[in-house]
Amino acid sequence: MENAEPEEPQKKRPHLDHVETARNSTFQINNKSGMGKKMCPDLSRDILWDILFRLPFKSLVRFKCVSKTWDCAINDPWFVKSHHQKQSTKANNKIVITKGRRLFLADIESLDVEEFIDFPSELQLQGSCNGLICLTDRSESEIILWNLLTEDPKHIKPVSLQQDRLRYSYQGSVYGFGYDSSNDDYKVVRFSTFFYISRGITPNAWVYSLRKNAWKEIEIPPTFDFIRARNGVFTCGALHWLGESFLEDQKFIFAVDLETDIFRKVPLPDSLVGLRTSLNIGVLGGCLSVTSLLPQHGVWVMEHYMLKESWTNLFSILAYKIARPISYSRDARKVLLQEEGNMPYWYDLERQNFSQLGICGLGWGYCVVENYLETLVPASGYGRNYTDL
């Protein structure tokens, strides 16, 4: 989350005075004889909060079972946001992978793999943001927001496609998923394309607000024709897609600002403007990135958002398919790349060579890969406030 760390007024903190394991400001434990034994005298609530903030996410999920008080405290919006902000400075090293009907969470450093579920039908991974992932089924009859740690999926009914007096055929949809920090809201953006006999291909756009639990249609600028491609890329408070203006005969990056739901153009590097080549966009180290296949396979990053002069050619590689950067390694010496639909692989920036990621058990076949950041952000019931206990 992009908000600055909130102030900590006492009234907004859930009280832990009555937590069973910390009564009377003291932790106690039963020994084998059943007698209570003081472990740490005068352990204040502030120290307890400090301990909770340092715990990994999976431990916090388990500790929610200690009691109702602990469950409410760990689920409290203030704690969820504050814990995320304190943990977000650590390097992210997890990716989420959908492959057919299976979903995996993998650690790109340790290569540990966790298979979450084998779905009854194939799902499409449309985005990942702050611990929530966005999934759709192939028929686009359902959208699912899901925190893989808290396992509280939110099922969303897609916006109904309005009938028109003119005959049309539905061409398909692309999605994006991101976070509006100004309103503390998570949003799904859906572009749907229709072919009208009288006026050709026409895109429509809708935005779903998790906080409001509602869809609204947004206006697309008349010069924006979008390329049907992979899901939107989220960074700097906006979702990004590759676009093309048929009137101007050029490609560009367009964005939807999630605070205002308004479109804007993002400038490409000068060397790519007007170039007839395949492009792909992604996020690397928090910066918007673009990859070009020709004249050389180059990876560019926008070091200062919306500043055209800040585009920097990070590296160039020899590849036959266009690759999208996913993440840096923990030591920042390698970049994780993925060619469309294939398993990701490492590129060593110093040695300028490739190596397999080495995740066992996934095999070959089409897959979708996104970064995954562990948080306690809930999908269902998002935005609810807890009263002091």
Short mmCIF file of N, CA, C and O in Angstrom, two decimals, residues 245-330:
data_model
loop_
_atom_site.label_atom_id
_atom_site.label_comp_id
_atom_site.label_asym_id
_atom_site.label_seq_id
_atom_site.Cartn_x
_atom_site.Cartn_y
_atom_site.Cartn_z
N SER A 245 -3.80 3.76 -31.45
CA SER A 245 -4.73 4.68 -32.09
C SER A 245 -4.69 4.43 -33.59
O SER A 245 -3.67 4.67 -34.24
N PHE A 246 -5.80 3.93 -34.12
CA PHE A 246 -5.83 3.67 -35.55
C PHE A 246 -5.86 4.96 -36.35
O PHE A 246 -5.38 5.03 -37.47
N LEU A 247 -6.41 6.02 -35.74
CA LEU A 247 -6.43 7.32 -36.41
C LEU A 247 -5.02 7.90 -36.53
O LEU A 247 -4.65 8.46 -37.54
N GLU A 248 -4.25 7.75 -35.44
CA GLU A 248 -2.89 8.28 -35.44
C GLU A 248 -1.86 7.26 -35.89
O GLU A 248 -0.68 7.59 -36.05
N ASP A 249 -2.29 6.01 -36.06
CA ASP A 249 -1.41 4.94 -36.54
C ASP A 249 -0.16 4.81 -35.68
O ASP A 249 0.97 4.81 -36.18
N GLN A 250 -0.35 4.71 -34.37
CA GLN A 250 0.78 4.53 -33.48
C GLN A 250 0.36 3.79 -32.21
O GLN A 250 -0.81 3.83 -31.81
N LYS A 251 1.33 3.13 -31.61
CA LYS A 251 1.10 2.43 -30.35
C LYS A 251 1.48 3.34 -29.20
O LYS A 251 2.29 4.25 -29.34
N PHE A 252 0.88 3.08 -28.06
CA PHE A 252 1.18 3.87 -26.86
C PHE A 252 0.77 3.06 -25.64
O PHE A 252 0.14 2.00 -25.76
N ILE A 253 1.12 3.55 -24.47
CA ILE A 253 0.65 2.97 -23.21
C ILE A 253 -0.47 3.86 -22.70
O ILE A 253 -0.32 5.08 -22.65
N PHE A 254 -1.60 3.26 -22.36
CA PHE A 254 -2.65 4.05 -21.73
C PHE A 254 -2.92 3.52 -20.33
O PHE A 254 -2.70 2.34 -20.05
N ALA A 255 -3.36 4.41 -19.47
CA ALA A 255 -3.55 4.08 -18.06
C ALA A 255 -4.91 4.54 -17.59
O ALA A 255 -5.48 5.51 -18.11
N VAL A 256 -5.44 3.84 -16.59
CA VAL A 256 -6.64 4.27 -15.88
C VAL A 256 -6.22 4.61 -14.46
O VAL A 256 -5.77 3.74 -13.71
N ASP A 257 -6.33 5.87 -14.09
CA ASP A 257 -6.03 6.31 -12.73
C ASP A 257 -7.12 5.78 -11.81
O ASP A 257 -8.30 6.09 -11.98
N LEU A 258 -6.75 4.98 -10.82
CA LEU A 258 -7.75 4.32 -9.98
C LEU A 258 -8.37 5.26 -8.94
O LEU A 258 -9.37 4.90 -8.33
N GLU A 259 -7.80 6.44 -8.74
CA GLU A 259 -8.44 7.41 -7.85
C GLU A 259 -9.57 8.13 -8.57
O GLU A 259 -10.66 8.33 -8.02
N THR A 260 -9.35 8.49 -9.83
CA THR A 260 -10.33 9.28 -10.58
C THR A 260 -11.09 8.48 -11.62
O THR A 260 -12.10 8.96 -12.15
N ASP A 261 -10.60 7.26 -11.95
CA ASP A 261 -11.17 6.44 -13.02
C ASP A 261 -11.11 7.15 -14.37
O ASP A 261 -11.99 6.99 -15.22
N ILE A 262 -10.08 7.95 -14.58
CA ILE A 262 -9.90 8.71 -15.81
C ILE A 262 -8.71 8.17 -16.59
O ILE A 262 -7.69 7.80 -16.01
N PHE A 263 -8.84 8.15 -17.91
CA PHE A 263 -7.77 7.66 -18.79
C PHE A 263 -6.68 8.71 -18.97
O PHE A 263 -6.93 9.91 -18.90
N ARG A 264 -5.46 8.22 -19.22
CA ARG A 264 -4.37 9.09 -19.61
C ARG A 264 -3.37 8.28 -20.43
O ARG A 264 -3.30 7.06 -20.32
N LYS A 265 -2.61 9.00 -21.26
CA LYS A 265 -1.55 8.37 -22.03
C LYS A 265 -0.24 8.43 -21.26
O LYS A 265 0.04 9.42 -20.60
N VAL A 266 0.55 7.37 -21.38
CA VAL A 266 1.89 7.34 -20.80
C VAL A 266 2.88 7.29 -21.95
O VAL A 266 2.79 6.42 -22.82
N PRO A 267 3.84 8.20 -21.99
CA PRO A 267 4.75 8.26 -23.15
C PRO A 267 5.67 7.05 -23.22
O PRO A 267 6.13 6.53 -22.21
N LEU A 268 5.94 6.62 -24.43
CA LEU A 268 6.91 5.56 -24.69
C LEU A 268 8.31 6.16 -24.81
O LEU A 268 8.47 7.36 -25.03
N PRO A 269 9.36 5.33 -24.68
CA PRO A 269 10.71 5.82 -24.99
C PRO A 269 10.78 6.33 -26.43
O PRO A 269 10.13 5.77 -27.32
N ASP A 270 11.56 7.38 -26.66
CA ASP A 270 11.65 7.97 -28.00
C ASP A 270 12.01 6.94 -29.06
O ASP A 270 11.50 6.97 -30.18
N SER A 271 12.91 6.03 -28.71
CA SER A 271 13.38 5.06 -29.70
C SER A 271 12.30 4.05 -30.10
O SER A 271 12.47 3.32 -31.09
N LEU A 272 11.20 3.98 -29.35
CA LEU A 272 10.13 3.03 -29.67
C LEU A 272 8.92 3.69 -30.31
O LEU A 272 8.01 3.00 -30.77
N VAL A 273 8.90 5.02 -30.34
CA VAL A 273 7.75 5.73 -30.91
C VAL A 273 7.71 5.50 -32.42
O VAL A 273 8.71 5.69 -33.13
N GLY A 274 6.56 5.05 -32.89
CA GLY A 274 6.38 4.82 -34.32
C GLY A 274 7.04 3.56 -34.83
O GLY A 274 6.98 3.27 -36.03
N LEU A 275 7.66 2.79 -33.94
CA LEU A 275 8.35 1.57 -34.36
C LEU A 275 7.34 0.43 -34.51
O LEU A 275 6.54 0.18 -33.62
N ARG A 276 7.38 -0.22 -35.65
CA ARG A 276 6.47 -1.34 -35.89
C ARG A 276 7.10 -2.63 -35.37
O ARG A 276 7.80 -3.33 -36.08
N THR A 277 6.85 -2.90 -34.11
CA THR A 277 7.41 -4.08 -33.47
C THR A 277 6.50 -4.52 -32.34
O THR A 277 5.63 -3.76 -31.89
N SER A 278 6.69 -5.71 -31.87
CA SER A 278 5.92 -6.21 -30.74
C SER A 278 6.41 -5.58 -29.45
O SER A 278 7.62 -5.45 -29.23
N LEU A 279 5.47 -5.18 -28.60
CA LEU A 279 5.79 -4.58 -27.31
C LEU A 279 5.08 -5.33 -26.21
O LEU A 279 4.06 -5.99 -26.43
N ASN A 280 5.61 -5.23 -25.01
CA ASN A 280 4.96 -5.79 -23.82
C ASN A 280 5.29 -4.87 -22.66
O ASN A 280 6.33 -4.22 -22.65
N ILE A 281 4.41 -4.80 -21.68
CA ILE A 281 4.65 -3.95 -20.53
C ILE A 281 4.58 -4.78 -19.26
O ILE A 281 3.95 -5.83 -19.21
N GLY A 282 5.24 -4.27 -18.22
CA GLY A 282 5.27 -4.95 -16.93
C GLY A 282 5.71 -3.97 -15.86
O GLY A 282 5.74 -2.75 -16.07
N VAL A 283 6.05 -4.51 -14.71
CA VAL A 283 6.55 -3.71 -13.59
C VAL A 283 7.82 -4.38 -13.08
O VAL A 283 7.84 -5.59 -12.87
N LEU A 284 8.86 -3.59 -12.89
CA LEU A 284 10.12 -4.11 -12.39
C LEU A 284 10.65 -3.16 -11.32
O LEU A 284 10.89 -1.98 -11.60
N GLY A 285 10.78 -3.66 -10.11
CA GLY A 285 11.25 -2.82 -9.01
C GLY A 285 10.33 -1.66 -8.72
O GLY A 285 10.79 -0.59 -8.31
N GLY A 286 9.03 -1.83 -8.95
CA GLY A 286 8.07 -0.77 -8.72
C GLY A 286 7.94 0.21 -9.86
O GLY A 286 7.11 1.12 -9.81
N CYS A 287 8.76 0.07 -10.91
CA CYS A 287 8.74 0.99 -12.05
C CYS A 287 8.04 0.34 -13.24
O CYS A 287 8.17 -0.87 -13.47
N LEU A 288 7.32 1.14 -13.99
CA LEU A 288 6.70 0.67 -15.22
C LEU A 288 7.80 0.27 -16.19
O LEU A 288 8.82 0.96 -16.32
N SER A 289 7.62 -0.84 -16.88
CA SER A 289 8.62 -1.31 -17.83
C SER A 289 7.96 -1.62 -19.16
O SER A 289 6.76 -1.92 -19.22
N VAL A 290 8.74 -1.55 -20.21
CA VAL A 290 8.27 -1.93 -21.54
C VAL A 290 9.37 -2.74 -22.22
O VAL A 290 10.56 -2.45 -22.05
N THR A 291 8.98 -3.76 -22.93
CA THR A 291 9.91 -4.63 -23.63
C THR A 291 9.61 -4.57 -25.12
O THR A 291 8.45 -4.65 -25.53
N SER A 292 10.64 -4.42 -25.93
CA SER A 292 10.49 -4.40 -27.39
C SER A 292 11.22 -5.59 -27.99
O SER A 292 12.27 -6.00 -27.49
N LEU A 293 10.65 -6.13 -29.07
CA LEU A 293 11.29 -7.27 -29.72
C LEU A 293 12.31 -6.82 -30.76
O LEU A 293 13.34 -7.46 -30.96
N LEU A 294 12.04 -5.70 -31.43
CA LEU A 294 12.93 -5.16 -32.44
C LEU A 294 13.15 -3.67 -32.19
O LEU A 294 12.30 -3.01 -31.56
N PRO A 295 14.24 -3.06 -32.64
CA PRO A 295 15.33 -3.68 -33.43
C PRO A 295 16.22 -4.60 -32.60
O PRO A 295 16.95 -5.41 -33.12
N GLN A 296 16.19 -4.46 -31.28
CA GLN A 296 16.85 -5.41 -30.41
C GLN A 296 15.91 -5.66 -29.23
O GLN A 296 15.07 -4.84 -28.92
N HIS A 297 16.05 -6.81 -28.63
CA HIS A 297 15.16 -7.15 -27.53
C HIS A 297 15.61 -6.37 -26.29
O HIS A 297 16.47 -6.80 -25.53
N GLY A 298 15.00 -5.21 -26.11
CA GLY A 298 15.42 -4.33 -25.02
C GLY A 298 14.37 -4.24 -23.93
O GLY A 298 13.17 -4.32 -24.18
N VAL A 299 14.82 -4.08 -22.70
CA VAL A 299 13.95 -3.88 -21.54
C VAL A 299 14.19 -2.48 -21.02
O VAL A 299 15.32 -2.12 -20.65
N TRP A 300 13.12 -1.67 -20.99
CA TRP A 300 13.19 -0.30 -20.55
C TRP A 300 12.40 -0.14 -19.25
O TRP A 300 11.39 -0.81 -19.05
N VAL A 301 12.87 0.75 -18.36
CA VAL A 301 12.12 1.05 -17.14
C VAL A 301 11.95 2.57 -17.03
O VAL A 301 12.84 3.34 -17.41
N MET A 302 10.78 3.00 -16.55
CA MET A 302 10.49 4.41 -16.36
C MET A 302 10.80 4.75 -14.90
O MET A 302 10.01 4.46 -14.00
N GLU A 303 11.97 5.33 -14.65
CA GLU A 303 12.45 5.53 -13.29
C GLU A 303 11.64 6.58 -12.53
O GLU A 303 11.54 6.53 -11.30
N HIS A 304 11.06 7.55 -13.24
CA HIS A 304 10.19 8.56 -12.63
C HIS A 304 8.88 8.57 -13.42
O HIS A 304 8.87 8.94 -14.60
N TYR A 305 7.83 8.17 -12.75
CA TYR A 305 6.56 7.93 -13.44
C TYR A 305 6.08 9.17 -14.18
O TYR A 305 6.12 10.28 -13.64
N MET A 306 5.64 8.97 -15.42
CA MET A 306 5.09 9.98 -16.32
C MET A 306 6.15 10.96 -16.84
O MET A 306 5.81 11.92 -17.52
N LEU A 307 7.41 10.75 -16.51
CA LEU A 307 8.47 11.60 -17.03
C LEU A 307 9.15 10.85 -18.18
O LEU A 307 9.88 9.88 -17.96
N LYS A 308 8.91 11.32 -19.40
CA LYS A 308 9.39 10.61 -20.58
C LYS A 308 10.91 10.47 -20.59
O LYS A 308 11.45 9.45 -21.00
N GLU A 309 11.59 11.52 -20.11
CA GLU A 309 13.05 11.50 -20.13
C GLU A 309 13.66 10.48 -19.17
O GLU A 309 14.86 10.21 -19.21
N SER A 310 12.83 9.92 -18.29
CA SER A 310 13.37 8.99 -17.29
C SER A 310 13.39 7.54 -17.79
O SER A 310 13.83 6.66 -17.07
N TRP A 311 12.90 7.29 -19.03
CA TRP A 311 12.99 5.93 -19.57
C TRP A 311 14.46 5.55 -19.72
O TRP A 311 15.25 6.29 -20.32
N THR A 312 14.84 4.40 -19.18
CA THR A 312 16.22 3.93 -19.20
C THR A 312 16.27 2.52 -19.77
O THR A 312 15.49 1.65 -19.35
N ASN A 313 17.15 2.31 -20.74
CA ASN A 313 17.34 0.99 -21.30
C ASN A 313 18.15 0.15 -20.31
O ASN A 313 19.35 0.33 -20.18
N LEU A 314 17.46 -0.73 -19.59
CA LEU A 314 18.11 -1.49 -18.53
C LEU A 314 19.07 -2.54 -19.09
O LEU A 314 20.21 -2.66 -18.65
N PHE A 315 18.62 -3.29 -20.06
CA PHE A 315 19.49 -4.27 -20.72
C PHE A 315 18.84 -4.72 -22.01
O PHE A 315 17.65 -4.49 -22.25
N SER A 316 19.62 -5.36 -22.85
CA SER A 316 19.13 -5.94 -24.10
C SER A 316 19.57 -7.40 -24.15
O SER A 316 20.66 -7.75 -23.70
N ILE A 317 18.71 -8.24 -24.69
CA ILE A 317 18.98 -9.67 -24.71
C ILE A 317 18.67 -10.21 -26.11
O ILE A 317 17.97 -9.57 -26.90
N LEU A 318 19.16 -11.39 -26.37
CA LEU A 318 18.86 -12.09 -27.61
C LEU A 318 17.77 -13.11 -27.31
O LEU A 318 17.98 -14.06 -26.56
N ALA A 319 16.59 -12.88 -27.88
CA ALA A 319 15.47 -13.79 -27.64
C ALA A 319 14.59 -13.81 -28.87
O ALA A 319 14.56 -12.86 -29.67
N TYR A 320 13.87 -14.92 -29.05
CA TYR A 320 13.01 -15.09 -30.21
C TYR A 320 11.57 -14.70 -29.92
O TYR A 320 10.81 -14.41 -30.83
N LYS A 321 11.20 -14.70 -28.65
CA LYS A 321 9.87 -14.26 -28.25
C LYS A 321 10.01 -13.11 -27.27
O LYS A 321 10.99 -13.02 -26.53
N ILE A 322 9.02 -12.26 -27.27
CA ILE A 322 9.09 -11.10 -26.40
C ILE A 322 8.87 -11.54 -24.94
O ILE A 322 7.99 -12.35 -24.64
N ALA A 323 9.73 -11.05 -24.07
CA ALA A 323 9.69 -11.43 -22.66
C ALA A 323 9.25 -10.25 -21.81
O ALA A 323 9.47 -9.09 -22.16
N ARG A 324 8.63 -10.56 -20.69
CA ARG A 324 8.17 -9.54 -19.75
C ARG A 324 8.92 -9.71 -18.44
O ARG A 324 8.96 -10.80 -17.87
N PRO A 325 9.55 -8.64 -17.93
CA PRO A 325 10.22 -8.76 -16.63
C PRO A 325 9.20 -8.87 -15.51
O PRO A 325 8.16 -8.21 -15.53
N ILE A 326 9.50 -9.73 -14.53
CA ILE A 326 8.59 -9.95 -13.41
C ILE A 326 9.16 -9.41 -12.11
O ILE A 326 8.49 -8.69 -11.37
N SER A 327 10.44 -9.74 -11.82
CA SER A 327 10.98 -9.37 -10.52
C SER A 327 12.51 -9.43 -10.55
O SER A 327 13.10 -10.18 -11.34
N TYR A 328 13.12 -8.64 -9.67
CA TYR A 328 14.55 -8.79 -9.39
C TYR A 328 14.75 -9.93 -8.39
O TYR A 328 13.87 -10.24 -7.59
N SER A 329 15.92 -10.54 -8.45
CA SER A 329 16.31 -11.47 -7.39
C SER A 329 16.60 -10.67 -6.12
O SER A 329 16.72 -9.43 -6.16
N ARG A 330 16.75 -11.35 -5.01
CA ARG A 330 16.98 -10.67 -3.74
C ARG A 330 18.26 -9.85 -3.76
O ARG A 330 18.32 -8.76 -3.17
#
